[in-house]
Coordinates of C-alpha atoms and ligand atoms in Angstrom, one line a residue:
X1 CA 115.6 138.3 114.6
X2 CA 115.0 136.6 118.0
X3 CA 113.7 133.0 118.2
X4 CA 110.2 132.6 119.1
X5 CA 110.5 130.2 121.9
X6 CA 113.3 130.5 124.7
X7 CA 114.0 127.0 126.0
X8 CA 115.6 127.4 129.3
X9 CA 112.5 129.6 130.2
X10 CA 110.7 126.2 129.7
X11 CA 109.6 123.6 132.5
X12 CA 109.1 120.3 130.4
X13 CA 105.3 120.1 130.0
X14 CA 105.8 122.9 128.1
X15 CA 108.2 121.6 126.0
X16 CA 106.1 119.1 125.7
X17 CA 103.4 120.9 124.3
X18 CA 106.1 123.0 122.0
X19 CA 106.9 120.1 120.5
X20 CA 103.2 118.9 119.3
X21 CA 102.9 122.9 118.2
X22 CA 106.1 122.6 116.0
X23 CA 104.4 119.1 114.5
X24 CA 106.4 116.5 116.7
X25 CA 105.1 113.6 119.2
X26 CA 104.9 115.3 122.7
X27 CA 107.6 113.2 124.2
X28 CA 110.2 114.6 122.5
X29 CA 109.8 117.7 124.9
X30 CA 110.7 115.0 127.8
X31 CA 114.0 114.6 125.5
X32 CA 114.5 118.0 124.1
X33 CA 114.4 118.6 128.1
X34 CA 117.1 116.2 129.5
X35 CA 119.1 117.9 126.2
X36 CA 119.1 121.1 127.9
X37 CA 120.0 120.3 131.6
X38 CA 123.0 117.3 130.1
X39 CA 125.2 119.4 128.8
X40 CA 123.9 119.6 125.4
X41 CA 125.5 123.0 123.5
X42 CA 123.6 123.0 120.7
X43 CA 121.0 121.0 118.7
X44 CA 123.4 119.1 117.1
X45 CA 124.0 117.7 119.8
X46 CA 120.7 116.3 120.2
X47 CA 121.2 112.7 118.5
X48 CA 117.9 111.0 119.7
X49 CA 116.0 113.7 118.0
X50 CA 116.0 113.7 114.4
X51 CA 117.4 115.6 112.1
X52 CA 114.0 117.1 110.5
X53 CA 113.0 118.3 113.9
X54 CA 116.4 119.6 115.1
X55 CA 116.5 121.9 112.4
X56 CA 112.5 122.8 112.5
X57 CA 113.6 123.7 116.5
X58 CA 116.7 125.5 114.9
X59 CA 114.7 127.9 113.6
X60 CA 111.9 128.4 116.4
X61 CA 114.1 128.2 119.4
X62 CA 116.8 130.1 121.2
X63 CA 119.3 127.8 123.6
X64 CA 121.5 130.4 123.6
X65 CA 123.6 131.2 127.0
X66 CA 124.1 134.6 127.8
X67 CA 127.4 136.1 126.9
X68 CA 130.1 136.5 129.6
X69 CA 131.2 140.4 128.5
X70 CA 133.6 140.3 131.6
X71 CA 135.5 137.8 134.3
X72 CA 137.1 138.5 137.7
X73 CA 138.6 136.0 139.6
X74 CA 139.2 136.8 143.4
X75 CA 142.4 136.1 145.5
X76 CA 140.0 134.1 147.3
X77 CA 138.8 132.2 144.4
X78 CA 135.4 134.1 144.3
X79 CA 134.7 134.3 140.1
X80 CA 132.3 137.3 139.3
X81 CA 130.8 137.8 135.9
X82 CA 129.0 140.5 133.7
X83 CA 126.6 138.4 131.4
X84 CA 125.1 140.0 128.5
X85 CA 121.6 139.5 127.6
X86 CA 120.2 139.3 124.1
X87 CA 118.9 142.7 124.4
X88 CA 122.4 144.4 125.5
X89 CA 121.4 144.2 129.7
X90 CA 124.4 143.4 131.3
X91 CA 124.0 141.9 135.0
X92 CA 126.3 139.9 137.3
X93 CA 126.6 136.8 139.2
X94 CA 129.3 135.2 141.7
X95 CA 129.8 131.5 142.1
X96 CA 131.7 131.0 145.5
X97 CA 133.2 127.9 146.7
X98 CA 133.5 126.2 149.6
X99 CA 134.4 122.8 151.1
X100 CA 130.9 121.5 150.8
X101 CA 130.3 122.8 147.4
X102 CA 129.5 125.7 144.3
X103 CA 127.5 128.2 145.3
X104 CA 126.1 131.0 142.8
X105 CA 124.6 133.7 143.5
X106 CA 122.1 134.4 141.1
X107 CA 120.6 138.2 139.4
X108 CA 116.6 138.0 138.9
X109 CA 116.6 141.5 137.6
X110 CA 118.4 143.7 135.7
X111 CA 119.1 146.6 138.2
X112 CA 116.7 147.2 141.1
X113 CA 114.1 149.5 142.3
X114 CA 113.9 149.2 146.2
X115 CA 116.3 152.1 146.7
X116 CA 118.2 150.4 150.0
X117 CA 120.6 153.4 150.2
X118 CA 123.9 151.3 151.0
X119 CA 123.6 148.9 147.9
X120 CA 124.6 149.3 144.1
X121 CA 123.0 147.6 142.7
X122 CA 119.9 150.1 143.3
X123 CA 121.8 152.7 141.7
X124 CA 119.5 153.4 138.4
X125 CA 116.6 152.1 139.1
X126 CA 115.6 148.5 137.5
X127 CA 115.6 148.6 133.2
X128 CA 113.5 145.0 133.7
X129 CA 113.1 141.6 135.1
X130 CA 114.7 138.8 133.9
X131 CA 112.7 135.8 132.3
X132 CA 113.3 132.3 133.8
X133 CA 116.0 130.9 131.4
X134 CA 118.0 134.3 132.3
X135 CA 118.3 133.2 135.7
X136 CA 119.5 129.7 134.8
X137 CA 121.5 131.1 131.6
X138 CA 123.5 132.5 134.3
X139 CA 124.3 129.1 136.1
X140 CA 124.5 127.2 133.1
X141 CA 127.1 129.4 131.7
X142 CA 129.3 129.2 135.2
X143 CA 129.0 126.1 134.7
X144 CA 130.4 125.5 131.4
X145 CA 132.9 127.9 131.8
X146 CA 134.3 126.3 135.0
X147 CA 133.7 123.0 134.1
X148 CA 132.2 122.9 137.8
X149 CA 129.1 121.7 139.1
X150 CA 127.0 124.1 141.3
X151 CA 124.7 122.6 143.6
X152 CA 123.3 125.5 146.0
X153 CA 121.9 128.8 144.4
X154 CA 121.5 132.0 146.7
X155 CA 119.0 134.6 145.2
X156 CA 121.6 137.5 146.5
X157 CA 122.8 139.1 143.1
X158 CA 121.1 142.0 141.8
X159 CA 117.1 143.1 142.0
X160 CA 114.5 141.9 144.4
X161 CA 113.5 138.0 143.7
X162 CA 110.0 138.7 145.2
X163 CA 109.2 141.4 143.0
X164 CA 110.2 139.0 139.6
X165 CA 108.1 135.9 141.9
X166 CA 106.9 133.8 138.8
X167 CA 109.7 133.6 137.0
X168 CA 112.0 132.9 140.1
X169 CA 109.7 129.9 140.9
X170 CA 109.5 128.8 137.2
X171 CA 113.4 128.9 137.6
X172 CA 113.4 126.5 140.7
X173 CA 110.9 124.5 139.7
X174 CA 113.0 123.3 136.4
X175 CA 116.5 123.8 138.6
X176 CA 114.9 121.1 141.0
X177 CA 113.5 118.7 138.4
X178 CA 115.0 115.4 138.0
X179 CA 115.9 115.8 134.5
X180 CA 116.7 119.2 135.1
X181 CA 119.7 120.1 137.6
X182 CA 118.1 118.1 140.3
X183 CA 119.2 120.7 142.7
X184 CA 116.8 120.4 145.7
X185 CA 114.3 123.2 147.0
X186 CA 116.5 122.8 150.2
X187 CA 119.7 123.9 148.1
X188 CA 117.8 127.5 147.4
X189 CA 118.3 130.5 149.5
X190 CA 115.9 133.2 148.7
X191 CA 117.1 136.9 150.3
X192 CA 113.9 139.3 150.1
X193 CA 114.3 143.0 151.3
X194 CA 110.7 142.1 153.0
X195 CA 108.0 142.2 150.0
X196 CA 105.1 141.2 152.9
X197 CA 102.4 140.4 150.4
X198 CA 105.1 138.2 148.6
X199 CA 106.1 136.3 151.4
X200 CA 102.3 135.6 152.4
X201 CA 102.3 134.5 148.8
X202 CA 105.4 132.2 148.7
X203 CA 103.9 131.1 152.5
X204 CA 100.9 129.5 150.3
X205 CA 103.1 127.5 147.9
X206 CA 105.3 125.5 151.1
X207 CA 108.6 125.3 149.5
X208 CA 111.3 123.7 151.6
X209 CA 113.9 127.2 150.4
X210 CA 115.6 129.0 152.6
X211 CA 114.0 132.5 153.4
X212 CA 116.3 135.3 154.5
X213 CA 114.9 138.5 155.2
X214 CA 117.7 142.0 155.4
X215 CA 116.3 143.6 158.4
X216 CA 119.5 145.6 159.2
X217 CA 117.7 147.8 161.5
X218 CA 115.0 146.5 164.4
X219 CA 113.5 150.7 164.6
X220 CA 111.6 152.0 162.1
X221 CA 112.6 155.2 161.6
X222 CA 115.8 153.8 160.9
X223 CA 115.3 151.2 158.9
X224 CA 113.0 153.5 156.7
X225 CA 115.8 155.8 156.2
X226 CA 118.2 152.6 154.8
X227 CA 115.7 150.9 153.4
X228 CA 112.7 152.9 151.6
X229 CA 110.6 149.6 151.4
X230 CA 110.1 149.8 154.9
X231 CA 107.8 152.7 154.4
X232 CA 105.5 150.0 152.7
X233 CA 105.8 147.0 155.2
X234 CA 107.1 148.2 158.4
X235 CA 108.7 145.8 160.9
X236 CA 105.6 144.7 162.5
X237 CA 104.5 143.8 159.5
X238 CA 107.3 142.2 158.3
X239 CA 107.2 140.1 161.7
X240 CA 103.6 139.2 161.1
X241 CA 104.3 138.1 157.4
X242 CA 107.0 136.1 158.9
X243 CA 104.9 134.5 161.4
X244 CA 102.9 133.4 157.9
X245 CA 105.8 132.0 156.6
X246 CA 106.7 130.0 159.5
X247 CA 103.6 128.5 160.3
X248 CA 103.4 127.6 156.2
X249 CA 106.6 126.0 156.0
X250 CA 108.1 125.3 159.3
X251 CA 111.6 126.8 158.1
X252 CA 113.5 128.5 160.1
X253 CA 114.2 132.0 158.8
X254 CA 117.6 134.3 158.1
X255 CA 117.5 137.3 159.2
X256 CA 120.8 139.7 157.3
X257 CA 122.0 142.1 159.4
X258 CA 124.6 144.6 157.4
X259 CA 126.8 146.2 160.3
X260 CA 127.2 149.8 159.5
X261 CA 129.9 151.9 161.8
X262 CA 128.5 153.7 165.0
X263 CA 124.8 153.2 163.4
X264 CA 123.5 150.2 163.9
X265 CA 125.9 147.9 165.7
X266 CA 124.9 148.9 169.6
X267 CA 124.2 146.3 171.5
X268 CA 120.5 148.2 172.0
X269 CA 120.2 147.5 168.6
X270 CA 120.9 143.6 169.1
X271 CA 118.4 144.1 172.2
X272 CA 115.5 145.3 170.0
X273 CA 116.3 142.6 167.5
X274 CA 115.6 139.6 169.6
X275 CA 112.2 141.6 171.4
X276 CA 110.5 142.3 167.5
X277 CA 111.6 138.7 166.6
X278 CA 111.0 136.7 169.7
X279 CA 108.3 134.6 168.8
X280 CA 109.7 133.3 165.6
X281 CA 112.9 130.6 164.4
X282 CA 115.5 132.2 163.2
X283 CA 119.1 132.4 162.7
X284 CA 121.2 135.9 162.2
X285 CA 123.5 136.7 159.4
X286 CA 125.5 139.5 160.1
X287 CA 127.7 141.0 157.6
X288 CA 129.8 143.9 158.1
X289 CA 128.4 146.2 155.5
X290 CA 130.6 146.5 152.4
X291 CA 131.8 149.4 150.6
X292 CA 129.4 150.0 148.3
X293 CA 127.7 153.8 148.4
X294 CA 128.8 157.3 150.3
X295 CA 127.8 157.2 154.0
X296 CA 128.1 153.2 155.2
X297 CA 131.1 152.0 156.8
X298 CA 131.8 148.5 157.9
X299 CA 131.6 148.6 161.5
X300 CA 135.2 147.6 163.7
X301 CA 135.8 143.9 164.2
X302 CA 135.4 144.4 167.8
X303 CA 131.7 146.0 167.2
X304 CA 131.1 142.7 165.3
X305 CA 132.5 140.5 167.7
X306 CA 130.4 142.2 170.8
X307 CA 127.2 142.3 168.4
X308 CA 127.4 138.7 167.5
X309 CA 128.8 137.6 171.1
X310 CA 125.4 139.3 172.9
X311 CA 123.0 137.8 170.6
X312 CA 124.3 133.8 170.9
X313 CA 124.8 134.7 174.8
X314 CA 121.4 135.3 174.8
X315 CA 120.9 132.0 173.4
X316 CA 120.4 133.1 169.5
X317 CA 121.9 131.6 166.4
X318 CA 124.3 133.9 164.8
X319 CA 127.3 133.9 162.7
X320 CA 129.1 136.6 160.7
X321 CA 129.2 135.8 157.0
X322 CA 132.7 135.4 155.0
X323 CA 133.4 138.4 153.3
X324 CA 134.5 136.8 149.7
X325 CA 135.1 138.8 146.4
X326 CA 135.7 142.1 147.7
X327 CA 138.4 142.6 146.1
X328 CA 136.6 142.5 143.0
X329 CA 133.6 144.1 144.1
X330 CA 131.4 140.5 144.2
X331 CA 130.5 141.0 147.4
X332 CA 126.9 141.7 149.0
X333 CA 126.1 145.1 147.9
X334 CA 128.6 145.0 145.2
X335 CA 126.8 144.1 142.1
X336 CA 126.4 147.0 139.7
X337 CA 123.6 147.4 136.7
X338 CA 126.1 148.5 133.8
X339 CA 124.6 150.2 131.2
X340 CA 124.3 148.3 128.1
X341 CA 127.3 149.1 125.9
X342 CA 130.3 147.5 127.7
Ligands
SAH401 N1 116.9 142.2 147.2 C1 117.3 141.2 148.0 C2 118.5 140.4 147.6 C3 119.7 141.2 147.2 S1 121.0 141.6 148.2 C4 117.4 141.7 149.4 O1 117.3 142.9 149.6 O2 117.6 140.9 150.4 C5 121.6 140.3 149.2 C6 122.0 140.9 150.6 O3 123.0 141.8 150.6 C7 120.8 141.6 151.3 O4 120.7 141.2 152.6 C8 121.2 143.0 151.2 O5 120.6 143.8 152.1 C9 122.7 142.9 151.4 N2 123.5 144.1 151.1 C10 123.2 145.1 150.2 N3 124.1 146.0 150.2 C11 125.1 145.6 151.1 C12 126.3 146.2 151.5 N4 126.7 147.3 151.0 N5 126.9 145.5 152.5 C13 126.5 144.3 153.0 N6 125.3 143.8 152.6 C14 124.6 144.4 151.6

């Protein structure tokens, strides 16, 4: 039977307050706490707490890690897994490295349901979100299986963080505790296919993350036809959300841009861009689109090159983003929802 309470999904008060339910002195949720995030693999390991209440927590609470059902390694070095919930999910995550640092790129639900046409990962629909200590099991099990530490987390994996808010904050807030990773708001990027009402929302709280937006199409016909969720919350009202966001925070914003052959790489395009945007911050990703559903092509590297040359000659941040993993299908796009029996 599952255990009652699920420790990762826990921010410290509330192991504090598990622990005076399960008969203990609340402080012992401020240890049970720096357990979790020190490298602690089981209860046993927990030698300040006794042995009475390891074995009372034994029984009422799960510190399990999700299992890693499959491993790819890149040529690049890119690792991918497929983790396996407790209830037979299976989702993936990347960890990518780079000469400043881990980065992993992190699932918040199993499968998606914004429909962008040119990613996988919407194939199927979503089967659920995932809880809190989902979304660190995955990191915490990089971790330990690469002996690494990861320091910057990118919400890119699979599902929509903004539509699974709570539990992605409830994720960063024990991430960035002290006694938790201590990984700083400023190490979270947080990519949203443009959930208006949810950035308003994550506006209010004034986190120091790293929005980024995938735009991928300045028109709205066109970006409706890529990207369903545009019926919703059209451009300009992606723009004025934005505007929000910006005023809240202060942040400059990312905006993703997925270059897709003979579609959406014109220099009009680029044009368009900079006029919807104009009044805001912001810095452009492009990414020549990856191979991931019928129809999208990754546009020429010359198309790139003359998309991200008019843009920063016009004055505008931009930079194309490596391309790591494709060989093993862990890049953007990529990430598939496998069906539970693997
Ligand atoms: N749901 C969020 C985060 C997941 S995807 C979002 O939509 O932003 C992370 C990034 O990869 C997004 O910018 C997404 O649009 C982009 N992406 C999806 N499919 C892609 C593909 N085939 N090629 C390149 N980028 C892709």
């Amino acid at each position: 039977m599952a255990k009652q309470f699920d420790l990762y999904s826990m921010t410290e008060q509330e192991l504090c307050d598990l622990s005076r339910h399960l008969g203990e002195k609340p402080f012992r949720g401020k240890q049970l706490f720096s357990w979790l995030y020190s490298g602690a693999e089981s209860f046993h390991d927990m030698t300040n707490i006794s042995k009475e209440f390891r074995k009372v927590l034994e029984e009422n609470c799960s510190m399990a890690l999700p299992e890693i059902a499959r491993k790819q390694v890149s040529v690049d070095g890119t690792v991918k897994y497929a983790f396996r919930l407790s209830d037979g999910e299976v989702i993936e995550s990347v960890v990518m490295s780079y000469h400043h640092g881990n980065t992993i790129c992190l699932s918040t639900q199993a499968g998606c349901n914004m429909g962008c046409r040119f990613c996988a990962s919407a194939i199927g629909g979503k089967s659920r979100d995932l809880t809190a200590g989902e979304i660190m099991g995955q990191l915490l099990a990089a971790e330990r299986d690469l002996s690494k530490r990861i320091g910057n987390v990118v919400f890119m994996g699979m599902g929509e963080p903004l539509d699974n808010l709570e539990q992605v904050l409830k994720f960063m807030d024990i991430a960035s505790h002290d006694k938790g990773l201590n990984i700083g708001y400023r190490h979270f990027t947080l990519s949203t296919c443009g959930l208006c009402d949810k950035i308003v929302l994550l506006a209010e709280k004034k986190l120091p993350i790293n929005l980024a937006v995938s735009v991928h199409s300045p028109f709205d016909d066109e970006r409706s036809e890529m990207m369903p969720v545009n019926k919703k919350y059209p451009l300009l009202k992606l723009v004025s959300a934005l505007r929000v966001y910006q005023a809240a925070t202060g942040r400059r914003i990312t905006l993703e841009y997925a270059l897709n052959k003979g579609k959406n790489d014109s220099l009009d395009h680029a044009k368009e861009l900079m006029r919807l945007f104009g009044g805001l911050m912001y810095h452009v990703n492009v990414i020549p689109i990856n191979n991931a559903r019928e129809g999208y092509h990754k546009s020429g590297k010359d198309a790139v090159k003359r998309f991200v040359d008019y843009l920063t000659g016009q004055g505008v941040s931009a930079t194309v983003r490596r391309e790591l993993g494709a060989d093993i299908s862990a890049a953007c796009g990529q990430l598939k929802h496998e069906i539970k029996e693997m």
